Coordinates of C-alpha atoms and ligand atoms in Angstrom, one line a residue:
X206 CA 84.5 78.0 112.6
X207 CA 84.4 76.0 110.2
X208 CA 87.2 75.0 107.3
X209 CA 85.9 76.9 104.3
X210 CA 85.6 80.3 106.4
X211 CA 89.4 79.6 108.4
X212 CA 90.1 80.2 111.9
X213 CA 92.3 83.3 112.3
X214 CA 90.9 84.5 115.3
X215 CA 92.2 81.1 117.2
X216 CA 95.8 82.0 115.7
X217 CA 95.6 85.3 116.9
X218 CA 94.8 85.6 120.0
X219 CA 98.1 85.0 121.5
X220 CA 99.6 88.4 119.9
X221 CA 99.0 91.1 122.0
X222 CA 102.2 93.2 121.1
X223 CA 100.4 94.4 117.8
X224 CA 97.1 95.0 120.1
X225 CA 99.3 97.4 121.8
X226 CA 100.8 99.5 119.6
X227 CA 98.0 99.7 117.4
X228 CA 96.9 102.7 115.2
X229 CA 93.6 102.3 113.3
X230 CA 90.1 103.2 112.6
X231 CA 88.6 104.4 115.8
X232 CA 85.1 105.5 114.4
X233 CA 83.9 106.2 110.6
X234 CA 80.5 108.7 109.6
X235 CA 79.4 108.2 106.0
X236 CA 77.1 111.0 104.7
X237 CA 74.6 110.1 101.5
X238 CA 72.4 112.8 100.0
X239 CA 68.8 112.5 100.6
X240 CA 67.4 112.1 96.6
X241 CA 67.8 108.8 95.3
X242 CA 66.7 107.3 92.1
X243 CA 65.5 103.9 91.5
X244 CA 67.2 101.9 89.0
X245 CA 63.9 99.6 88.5
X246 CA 60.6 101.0 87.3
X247 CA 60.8 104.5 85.1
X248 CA 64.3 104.0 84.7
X249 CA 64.8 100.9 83.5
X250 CA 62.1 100.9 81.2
X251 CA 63.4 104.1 79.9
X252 CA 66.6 102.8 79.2
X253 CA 65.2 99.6 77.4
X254 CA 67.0 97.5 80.3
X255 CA 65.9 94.1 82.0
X256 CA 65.3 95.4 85.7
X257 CA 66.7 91.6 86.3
X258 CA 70.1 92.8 85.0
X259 CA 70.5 95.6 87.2
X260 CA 69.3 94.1 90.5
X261 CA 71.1 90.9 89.6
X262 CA 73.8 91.1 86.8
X263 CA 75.2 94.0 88.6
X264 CA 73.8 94.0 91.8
X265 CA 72.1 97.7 92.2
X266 CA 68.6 98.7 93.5
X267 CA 68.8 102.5 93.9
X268 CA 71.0 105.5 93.0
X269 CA 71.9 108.5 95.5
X270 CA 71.8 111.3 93.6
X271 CA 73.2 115.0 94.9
X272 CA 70.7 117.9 95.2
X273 CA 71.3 121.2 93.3
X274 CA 73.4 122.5 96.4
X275 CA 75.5 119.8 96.8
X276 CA 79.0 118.8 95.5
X277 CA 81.7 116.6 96.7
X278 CA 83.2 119.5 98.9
X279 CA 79.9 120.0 101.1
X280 CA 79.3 116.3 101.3
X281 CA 82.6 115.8 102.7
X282 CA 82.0 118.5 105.3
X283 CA 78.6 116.8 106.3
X284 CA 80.4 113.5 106.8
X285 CA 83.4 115.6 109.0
X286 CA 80.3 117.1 111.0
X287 CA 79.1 114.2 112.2
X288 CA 82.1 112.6 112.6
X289 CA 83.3 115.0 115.2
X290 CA 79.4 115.1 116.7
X291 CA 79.6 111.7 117.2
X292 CA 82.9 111.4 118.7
X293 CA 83.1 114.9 120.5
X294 CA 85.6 116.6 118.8
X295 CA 86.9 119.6 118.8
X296 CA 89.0 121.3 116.2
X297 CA 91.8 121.4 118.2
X298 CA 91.8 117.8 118.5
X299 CA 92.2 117.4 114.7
X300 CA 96.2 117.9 113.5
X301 CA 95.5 116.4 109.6
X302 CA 93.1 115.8 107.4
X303 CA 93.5 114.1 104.3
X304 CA 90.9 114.1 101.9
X305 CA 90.4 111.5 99.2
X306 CA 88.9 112.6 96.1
X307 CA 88.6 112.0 92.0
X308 CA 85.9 115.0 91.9
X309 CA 88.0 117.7 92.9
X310 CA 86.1 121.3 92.6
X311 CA 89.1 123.1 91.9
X312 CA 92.3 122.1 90.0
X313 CA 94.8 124.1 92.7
X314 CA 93.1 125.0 96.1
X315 CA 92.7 121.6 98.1
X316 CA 89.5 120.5 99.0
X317 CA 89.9 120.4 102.8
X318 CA 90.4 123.9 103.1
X319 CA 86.8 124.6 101.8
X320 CA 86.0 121.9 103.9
X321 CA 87.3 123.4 106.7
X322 CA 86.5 126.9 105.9
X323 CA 82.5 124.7 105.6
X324 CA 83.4 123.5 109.3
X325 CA 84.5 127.1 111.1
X326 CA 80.8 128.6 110.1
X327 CA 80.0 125.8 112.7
X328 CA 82.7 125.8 115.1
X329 CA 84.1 129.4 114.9
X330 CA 86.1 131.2 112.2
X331 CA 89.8 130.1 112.8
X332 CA 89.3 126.7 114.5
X333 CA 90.7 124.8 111.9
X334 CA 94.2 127.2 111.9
X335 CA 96.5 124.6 113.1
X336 CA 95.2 121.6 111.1
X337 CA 97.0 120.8 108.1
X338 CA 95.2 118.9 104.8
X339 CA 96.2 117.7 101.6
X340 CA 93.7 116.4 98.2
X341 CA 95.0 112.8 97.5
X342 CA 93.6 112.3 94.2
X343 CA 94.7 108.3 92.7
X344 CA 90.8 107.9 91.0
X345 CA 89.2 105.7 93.8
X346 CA 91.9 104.1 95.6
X347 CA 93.1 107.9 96.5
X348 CA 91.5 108.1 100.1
X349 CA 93.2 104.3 100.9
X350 CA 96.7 105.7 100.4
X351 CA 95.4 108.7 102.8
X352 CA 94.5 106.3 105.0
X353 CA 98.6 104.8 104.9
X354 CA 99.9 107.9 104.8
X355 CA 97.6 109.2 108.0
X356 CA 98.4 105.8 109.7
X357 CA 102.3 106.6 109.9
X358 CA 101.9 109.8 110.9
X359 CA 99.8 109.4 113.6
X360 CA 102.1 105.8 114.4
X361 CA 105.3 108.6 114.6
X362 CA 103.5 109.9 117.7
X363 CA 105.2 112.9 117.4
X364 CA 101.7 114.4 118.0
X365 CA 99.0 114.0 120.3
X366 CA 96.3 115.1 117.9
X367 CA 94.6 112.4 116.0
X368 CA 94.1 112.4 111.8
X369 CA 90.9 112.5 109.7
X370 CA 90.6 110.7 106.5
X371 CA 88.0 111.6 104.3
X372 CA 86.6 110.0 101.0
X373 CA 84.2 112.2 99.0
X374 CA 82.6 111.2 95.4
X375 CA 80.2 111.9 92.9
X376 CA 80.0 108.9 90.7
X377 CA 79.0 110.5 87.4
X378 CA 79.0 109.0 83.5
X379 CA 77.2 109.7 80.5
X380 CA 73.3 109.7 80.2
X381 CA 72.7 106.3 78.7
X382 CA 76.0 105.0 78.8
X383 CA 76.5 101.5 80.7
X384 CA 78.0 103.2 83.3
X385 CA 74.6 105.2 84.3
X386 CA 73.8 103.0 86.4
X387 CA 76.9 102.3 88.8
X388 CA 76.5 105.7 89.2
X389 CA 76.2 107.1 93.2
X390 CA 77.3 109.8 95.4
X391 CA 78.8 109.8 98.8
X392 CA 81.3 110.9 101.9
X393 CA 83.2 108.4 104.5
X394 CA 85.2 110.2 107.3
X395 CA 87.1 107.7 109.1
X396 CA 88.6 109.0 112.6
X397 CA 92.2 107.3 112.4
X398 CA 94.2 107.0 116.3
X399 CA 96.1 105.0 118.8
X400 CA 94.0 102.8 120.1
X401 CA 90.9 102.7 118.0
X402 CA 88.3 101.2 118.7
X403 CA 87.0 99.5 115.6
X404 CA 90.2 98.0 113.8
X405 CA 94.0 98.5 114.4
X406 CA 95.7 98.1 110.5
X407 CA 98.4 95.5 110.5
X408 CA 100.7 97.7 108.4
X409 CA 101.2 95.7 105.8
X410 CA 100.4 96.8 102.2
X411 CA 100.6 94.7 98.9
X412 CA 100.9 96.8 96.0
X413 CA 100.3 96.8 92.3
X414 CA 100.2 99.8 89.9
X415 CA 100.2 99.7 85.9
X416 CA 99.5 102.4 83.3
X417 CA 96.2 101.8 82.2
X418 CA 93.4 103.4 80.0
X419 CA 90.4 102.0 82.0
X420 CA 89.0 104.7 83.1
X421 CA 90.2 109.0 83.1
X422 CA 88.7 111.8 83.5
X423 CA 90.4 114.6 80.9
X424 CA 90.9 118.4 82.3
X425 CA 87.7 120.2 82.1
X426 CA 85.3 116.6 81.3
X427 CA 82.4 116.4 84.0
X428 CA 81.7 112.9 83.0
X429 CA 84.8 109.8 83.0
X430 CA 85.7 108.2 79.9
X431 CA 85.5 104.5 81.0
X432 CA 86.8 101.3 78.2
X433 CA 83.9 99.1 80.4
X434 CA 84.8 95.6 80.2
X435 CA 88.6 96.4 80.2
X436 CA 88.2 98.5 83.2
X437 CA 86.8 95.1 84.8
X438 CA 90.2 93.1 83.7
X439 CA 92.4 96.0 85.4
X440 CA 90.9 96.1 88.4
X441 CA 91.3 92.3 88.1
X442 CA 94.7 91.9 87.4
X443 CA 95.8 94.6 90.2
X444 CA 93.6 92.7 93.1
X445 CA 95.4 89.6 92.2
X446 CA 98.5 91.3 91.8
X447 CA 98.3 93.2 94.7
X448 CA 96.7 90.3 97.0
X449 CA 100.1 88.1 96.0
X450 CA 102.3 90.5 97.3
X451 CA 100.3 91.4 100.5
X452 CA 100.3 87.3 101.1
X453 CA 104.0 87.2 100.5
X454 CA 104.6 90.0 102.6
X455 CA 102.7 88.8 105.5
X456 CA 104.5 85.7 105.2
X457 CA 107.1 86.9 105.2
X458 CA 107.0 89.2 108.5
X459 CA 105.2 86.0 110.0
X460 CA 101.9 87.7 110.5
X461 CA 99.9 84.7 108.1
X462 CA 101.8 82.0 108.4
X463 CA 99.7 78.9 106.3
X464 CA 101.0 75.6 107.5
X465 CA 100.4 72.5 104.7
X466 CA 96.9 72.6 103.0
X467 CA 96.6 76.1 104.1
X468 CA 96.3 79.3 102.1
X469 CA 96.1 83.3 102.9
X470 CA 92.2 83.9 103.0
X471 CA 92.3 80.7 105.4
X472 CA 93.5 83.9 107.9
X473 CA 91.1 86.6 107.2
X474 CA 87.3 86.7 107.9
X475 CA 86.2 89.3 105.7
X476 CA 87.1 90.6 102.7
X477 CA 86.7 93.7 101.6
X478 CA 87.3 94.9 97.8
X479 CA 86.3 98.3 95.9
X480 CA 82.7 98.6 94.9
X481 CA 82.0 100.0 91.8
X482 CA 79.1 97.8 91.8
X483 CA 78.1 94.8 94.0
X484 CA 78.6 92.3 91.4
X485 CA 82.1 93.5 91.1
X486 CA 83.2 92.2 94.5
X487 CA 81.8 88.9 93.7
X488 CA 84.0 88.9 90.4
X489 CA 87.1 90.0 92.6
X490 CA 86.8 87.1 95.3
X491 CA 86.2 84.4 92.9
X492 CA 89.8 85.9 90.9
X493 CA 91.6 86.1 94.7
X494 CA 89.9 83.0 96.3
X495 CA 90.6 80.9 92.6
X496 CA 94.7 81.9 92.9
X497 CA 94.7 81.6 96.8
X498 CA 92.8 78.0 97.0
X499 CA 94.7 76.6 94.0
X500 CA 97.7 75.0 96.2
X501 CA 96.1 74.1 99.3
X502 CA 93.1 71.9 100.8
X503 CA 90.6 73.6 99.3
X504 CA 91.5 73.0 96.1
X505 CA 90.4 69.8 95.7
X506 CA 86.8 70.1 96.7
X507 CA 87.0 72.5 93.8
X508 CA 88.1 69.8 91.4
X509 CA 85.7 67.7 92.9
X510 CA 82.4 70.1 92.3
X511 CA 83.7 71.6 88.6
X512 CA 86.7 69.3 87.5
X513 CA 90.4 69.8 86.5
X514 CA 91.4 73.8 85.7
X515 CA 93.0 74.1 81.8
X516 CA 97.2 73.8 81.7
X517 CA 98.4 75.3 79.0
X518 CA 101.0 72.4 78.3
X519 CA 97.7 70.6 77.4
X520 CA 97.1 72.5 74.2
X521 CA 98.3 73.2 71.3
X522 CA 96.3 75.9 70.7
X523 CA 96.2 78.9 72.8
X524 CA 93.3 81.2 71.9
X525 CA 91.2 77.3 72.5
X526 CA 93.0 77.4 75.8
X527 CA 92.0 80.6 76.9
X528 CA 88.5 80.2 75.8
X529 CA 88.3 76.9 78.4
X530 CA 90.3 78.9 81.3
X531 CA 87.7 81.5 81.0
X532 CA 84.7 79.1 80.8
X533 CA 86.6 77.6 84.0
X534 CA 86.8 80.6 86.1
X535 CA 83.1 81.2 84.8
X536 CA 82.3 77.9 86.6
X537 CA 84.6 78.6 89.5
X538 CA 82.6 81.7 90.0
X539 CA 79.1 79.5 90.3
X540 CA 80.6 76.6 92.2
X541 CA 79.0 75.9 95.4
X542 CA 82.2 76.1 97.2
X543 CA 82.9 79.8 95.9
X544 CA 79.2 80.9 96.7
X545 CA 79.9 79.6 100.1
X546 CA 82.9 81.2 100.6
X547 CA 81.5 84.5 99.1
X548 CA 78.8 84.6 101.4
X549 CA 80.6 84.3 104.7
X550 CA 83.3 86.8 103.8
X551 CA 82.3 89.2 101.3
X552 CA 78.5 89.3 100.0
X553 CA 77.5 91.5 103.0
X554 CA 80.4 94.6 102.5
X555 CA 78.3 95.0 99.6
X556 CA 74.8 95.7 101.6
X557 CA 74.7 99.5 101.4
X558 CA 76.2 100.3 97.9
X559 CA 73.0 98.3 96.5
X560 CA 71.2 101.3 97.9
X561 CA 73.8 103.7 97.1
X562 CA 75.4 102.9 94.3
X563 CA 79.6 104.0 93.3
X564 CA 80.8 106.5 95.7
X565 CA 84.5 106.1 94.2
X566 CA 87.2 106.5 96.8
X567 CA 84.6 106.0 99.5
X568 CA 83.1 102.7 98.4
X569 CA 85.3 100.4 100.3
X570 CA 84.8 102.1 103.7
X571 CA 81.0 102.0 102.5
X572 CA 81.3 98.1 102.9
X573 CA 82.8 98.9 105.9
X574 CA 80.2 100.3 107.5
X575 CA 77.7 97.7 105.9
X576 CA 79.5 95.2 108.1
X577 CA 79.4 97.4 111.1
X578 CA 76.0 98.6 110.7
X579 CA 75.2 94.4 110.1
X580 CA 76.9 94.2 113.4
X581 CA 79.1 91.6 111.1
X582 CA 82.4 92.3 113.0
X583 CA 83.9 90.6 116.3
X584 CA 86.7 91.2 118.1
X585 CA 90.5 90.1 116.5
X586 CA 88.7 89.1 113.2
X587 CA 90.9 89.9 110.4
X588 CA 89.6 92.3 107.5
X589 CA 91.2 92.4 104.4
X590 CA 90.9 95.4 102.3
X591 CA 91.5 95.6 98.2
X592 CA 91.3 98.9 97.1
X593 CA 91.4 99.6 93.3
X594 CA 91.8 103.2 91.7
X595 CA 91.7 103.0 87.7
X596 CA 94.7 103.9 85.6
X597 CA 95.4 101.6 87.7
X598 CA 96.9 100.5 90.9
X599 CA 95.9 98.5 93.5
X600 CA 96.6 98.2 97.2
X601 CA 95.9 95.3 99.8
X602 CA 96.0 95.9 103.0
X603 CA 94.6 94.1 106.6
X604 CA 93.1 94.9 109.6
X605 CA 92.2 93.5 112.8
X606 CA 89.0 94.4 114.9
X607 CA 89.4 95.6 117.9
X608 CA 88.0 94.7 121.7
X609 CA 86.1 98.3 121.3
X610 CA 84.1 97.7 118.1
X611 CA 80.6 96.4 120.0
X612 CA 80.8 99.6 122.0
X613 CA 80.9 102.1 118.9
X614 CA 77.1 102.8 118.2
X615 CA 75.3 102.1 115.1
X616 CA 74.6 105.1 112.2
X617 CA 71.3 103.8 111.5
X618 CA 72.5 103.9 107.9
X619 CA 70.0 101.3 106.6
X620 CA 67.1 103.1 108.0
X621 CA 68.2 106.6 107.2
X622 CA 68.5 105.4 103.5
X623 CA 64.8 104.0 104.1
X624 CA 63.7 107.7 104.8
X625 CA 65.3 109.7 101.5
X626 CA 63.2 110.9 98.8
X627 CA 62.3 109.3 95.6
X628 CA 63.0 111.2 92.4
X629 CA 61.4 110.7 89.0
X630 CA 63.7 110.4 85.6
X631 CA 63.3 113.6 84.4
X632 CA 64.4 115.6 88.0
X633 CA 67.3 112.9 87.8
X634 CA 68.8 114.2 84.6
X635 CA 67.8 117.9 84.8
X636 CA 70.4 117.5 87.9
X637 CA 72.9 114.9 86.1
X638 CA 72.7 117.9 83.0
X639 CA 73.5 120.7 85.6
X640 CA 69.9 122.1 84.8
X641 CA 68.2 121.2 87.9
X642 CA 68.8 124.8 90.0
X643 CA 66.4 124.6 92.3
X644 CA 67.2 121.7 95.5
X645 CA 64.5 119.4 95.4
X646 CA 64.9 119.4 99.3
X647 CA 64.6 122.4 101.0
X648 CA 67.9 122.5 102.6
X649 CA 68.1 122.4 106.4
X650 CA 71.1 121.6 109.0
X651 CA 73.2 121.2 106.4
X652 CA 76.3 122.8 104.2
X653 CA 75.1 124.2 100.8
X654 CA 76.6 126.0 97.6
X655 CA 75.9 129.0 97.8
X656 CA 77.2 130.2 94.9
X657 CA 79.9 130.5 92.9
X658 CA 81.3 134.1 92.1
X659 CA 82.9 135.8 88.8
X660 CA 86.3 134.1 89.8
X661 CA 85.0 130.8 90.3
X662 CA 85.3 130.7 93.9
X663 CA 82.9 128.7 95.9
X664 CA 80.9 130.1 98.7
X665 CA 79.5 127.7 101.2
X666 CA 77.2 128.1 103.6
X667 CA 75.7 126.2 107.2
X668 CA 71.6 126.1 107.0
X669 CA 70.2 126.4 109.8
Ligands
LIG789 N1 69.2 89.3 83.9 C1 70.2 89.0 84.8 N2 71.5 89.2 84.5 C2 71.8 89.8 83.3 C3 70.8 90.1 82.4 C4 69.5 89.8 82.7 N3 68.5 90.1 81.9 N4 71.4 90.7 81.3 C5 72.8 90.7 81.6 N5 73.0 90.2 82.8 C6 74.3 90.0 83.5 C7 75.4 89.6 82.5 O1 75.3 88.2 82.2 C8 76.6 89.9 83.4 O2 76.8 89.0 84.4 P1 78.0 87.8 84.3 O3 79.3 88.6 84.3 O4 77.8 87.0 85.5 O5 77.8 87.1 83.0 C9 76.2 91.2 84.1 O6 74.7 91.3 84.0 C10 76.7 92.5 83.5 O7 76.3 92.6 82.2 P2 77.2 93.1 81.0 O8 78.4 92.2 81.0 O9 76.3 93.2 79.8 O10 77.8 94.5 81.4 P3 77.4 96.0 81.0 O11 77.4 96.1 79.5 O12 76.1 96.4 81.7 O13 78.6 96.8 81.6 C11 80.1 97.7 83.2 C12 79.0 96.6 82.9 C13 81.3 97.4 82.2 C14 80.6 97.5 84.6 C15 79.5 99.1 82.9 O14 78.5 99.3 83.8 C16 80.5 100.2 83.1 O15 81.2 100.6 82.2 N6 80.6 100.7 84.4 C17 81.6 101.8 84.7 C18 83.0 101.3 84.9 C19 83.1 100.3 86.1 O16 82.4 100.4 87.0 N7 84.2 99.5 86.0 C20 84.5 98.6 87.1 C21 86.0 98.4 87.2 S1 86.8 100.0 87.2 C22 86.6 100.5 88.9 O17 86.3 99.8 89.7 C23 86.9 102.0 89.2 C24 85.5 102.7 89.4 O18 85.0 102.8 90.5 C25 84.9 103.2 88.2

């Protein structure tokens, strides 16, 4: 391997004892309704918007968009379906599931128990009886502390049964605001157990949480309120936070241990940050990789490519100061070395949300499955995850991929994308406005919303 991508797997090999004990991510199903909207074309032109600046500057293609009969509830139960079809699972099998979500359908009763009440039509009324589930709702890092919380309890072994984690979104902003088109929709059920097959976590979480305006959703709004560019600067500010405190702490319990020129990322193989749009993830590794490479080798082939980064003892004006830091990171960002860097570790996590768009909570274990779906993955390569919820907080975690992970079988994700339908503007915001009743596609194998009665209960149905 060579320097700029480190060398981790060589420095891990020798530790088996974590091998061992491992709990993790045995297997993952990600569900993505079957109407999409392209963000060139009608759109764009619409909206008085370069197409260059949305496949570029921000790094989307297409939109998923949820038909009249779906919400966030019967997405997450398509995702759970195939999860357990995939892995043949029984109910029984199941003891938790903890569901990660910022577009809860009701402010009391917890998602997973529609869910679940979704799943018996399928496998039986009363299946589900002796599996608990909770709503984690922390805006879109919520179904990443699900995943720690799972993690221990399923580490306790106290219980055979394994734990279901699932993330379920719809991404959804004002018509012709600049979030319209991060917008996306989306379910990730990740199956989490002793021995998994696709990556055991290292148990090490870096944390950062701040109270922040960036982005809220008031009781009763359908749409966020989101401050744009300051919601960038959180998320910012709580990767690096976060990252710092993940590197000290695995330092300090000897798991990355740098020796002189080395640095933290020198470690991991891939990184994996929140997506609420691709271009996002390039912003967050150029923040992490600029305060990891600053005091080690890499550093100087920065300075080399882009010159000397601003010190503040050099001026005597501040505001001038932070105008040049800023035009340096901007430079940083561009430099060859980044862009190399960028490119081994992080570019491709970001390979299905260009098709998908923001799926909130799910978006990180969507560039999960790009790289498994890229077949990006070996055996003992160290991920590193940076999940971000808004409001904010932020929480760093690892991974390491298992000897399993060639035998788990593709999703065809890419190609099932390929074959969803195409919807014009107009059928797009006659569903974003509520007005769209009718499903676009005739439903079929699938959960829908029924309806929902005089109490505002939801009644679900299985189509056959
Ligand atoms: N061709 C190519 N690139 C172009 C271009 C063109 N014609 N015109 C503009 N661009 C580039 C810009 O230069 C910029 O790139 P650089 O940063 O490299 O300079 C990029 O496109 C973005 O353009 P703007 O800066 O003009 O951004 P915008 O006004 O479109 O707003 C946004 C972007 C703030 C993210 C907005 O879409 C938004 O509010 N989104 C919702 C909130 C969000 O996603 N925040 C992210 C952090 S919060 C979070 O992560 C939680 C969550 O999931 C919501």
């Amino acid at each position: 391997m060579s320097s700029i991508l480190g060398n981790s797997s060589k420095k891990i090999s020798s530790d088996n004892s974590l091998l061992s004990a491992a709990v993790g991510i045995d297997d993952m199903a990600v569900y993505i309704p079957s109407l999409y909207l392209p963000l060139t074309g009608e759109f764009s032109r619409q909206r008085d918007i370069d197409p260059e600046k949305l496949t570029r500057g921000i790094g989307v293609e297409r939109m998923a968009v949820p038909d009249a009969h779906e919400d966030a509830a019967t997405m997450a139960a398509m995702s759970l379906l195939e999860l357990m079809r995939r892995c043949d699972l029984q109910p029984g099998d199941i003891g938790k599931i903890y569901l990660g979500t910022e577009s809860a359908v009701d402010e009391a009763k917890a998602m997973g128990t529609y869910v679940i009440g979704m799943l018996e039509r399928v496998y039986g009324s009363g299946s589900f009886q002796g599996c608990s589930t909770v709503e984690f709702k922390s805006a879109c890092i919520g179904t990443t502390l699900a995943l720690e919380s799972i993690s221990y309890w399923v580490a306790a072994g106290e219980d055979e049964r394994i734990g279901v984690v699932i993330a379920t979104d719809v991404a959804r902003y004002p018509l012709h605001s600049p979030g319209e088109y991060t917008q996306g929709a989306g379910s990730v059920s990740l199956l989490v157990k002793r021995d998994p097959r696709i990556a055991a976590l290292e148990q090490i979480y870096g944390c950062f949480t701040r109270d922040e305006n960036d982005f809220f959703r008031p009781l009763g709004c359908a749409t966020a309120t989101v401050n744009g560019k300051h919601s960038n600067q959180c998320y910012l500010d709580a990767m690096q936070g976060a990252f710092a405190s993940y590197a000290a702490q695995a330092a300090q319990k000897g798991l990355i241990a740098p020796k002189r020129g080395e640095c933290t990322t020198d470690w991991i193989e891939h990184l994996l940050f929140h997506i609420p749009y691709p271009r996002m993830v390039e912003y967050a590794s150029a923040a992490i990789l600029r305060q990891d490479w600053r005091n080690s080798r890499h550093w100087k082939n920065v300075e080399a490519e882009i010159g000397v980064e601003p010190e503040p003892q050099n001026y005597a004006d501040l505001e001038k100061y932070q105008v040049d830091l800023a035009g340096y990171a901007r430079s940083f960002a561009r430099s060859r070395y980044f862009q190399q860097a960028y490119n081994a570790k992080v570019k491709d996590s970001a390979a299905l949300s260009r098709q998908v768009g923001n799926i909130y909570t799910g978006s990180i274990y969507l560039g999960l499955a790009s790289l498994l779906e890229l077949r990006k993955v070996q055996a003992k390569e160290r991920l590193c995850f940076g999940a971000y919820g808004s409001g904010c907080s932020a929480l760093v975690f690892s991974a390491r991929a298992m000897p399993g992970i060639s035998s788990v079988p593709s999703r065809g994700l890419f190609e099932r994308l390929e074959r969803r339908r195409e919807i014009s503007l107009q059928e797009y915001e006659l569903l974003h406005e509520g007005e769209g009743k009718e499903s676009l596609n005739r439903p079929s194998e699938e959960f829908v919303l029924a309806r929902i009665d005089h109490q505002g209960y939801r009644h679900y149905e299985y189509v056959r």
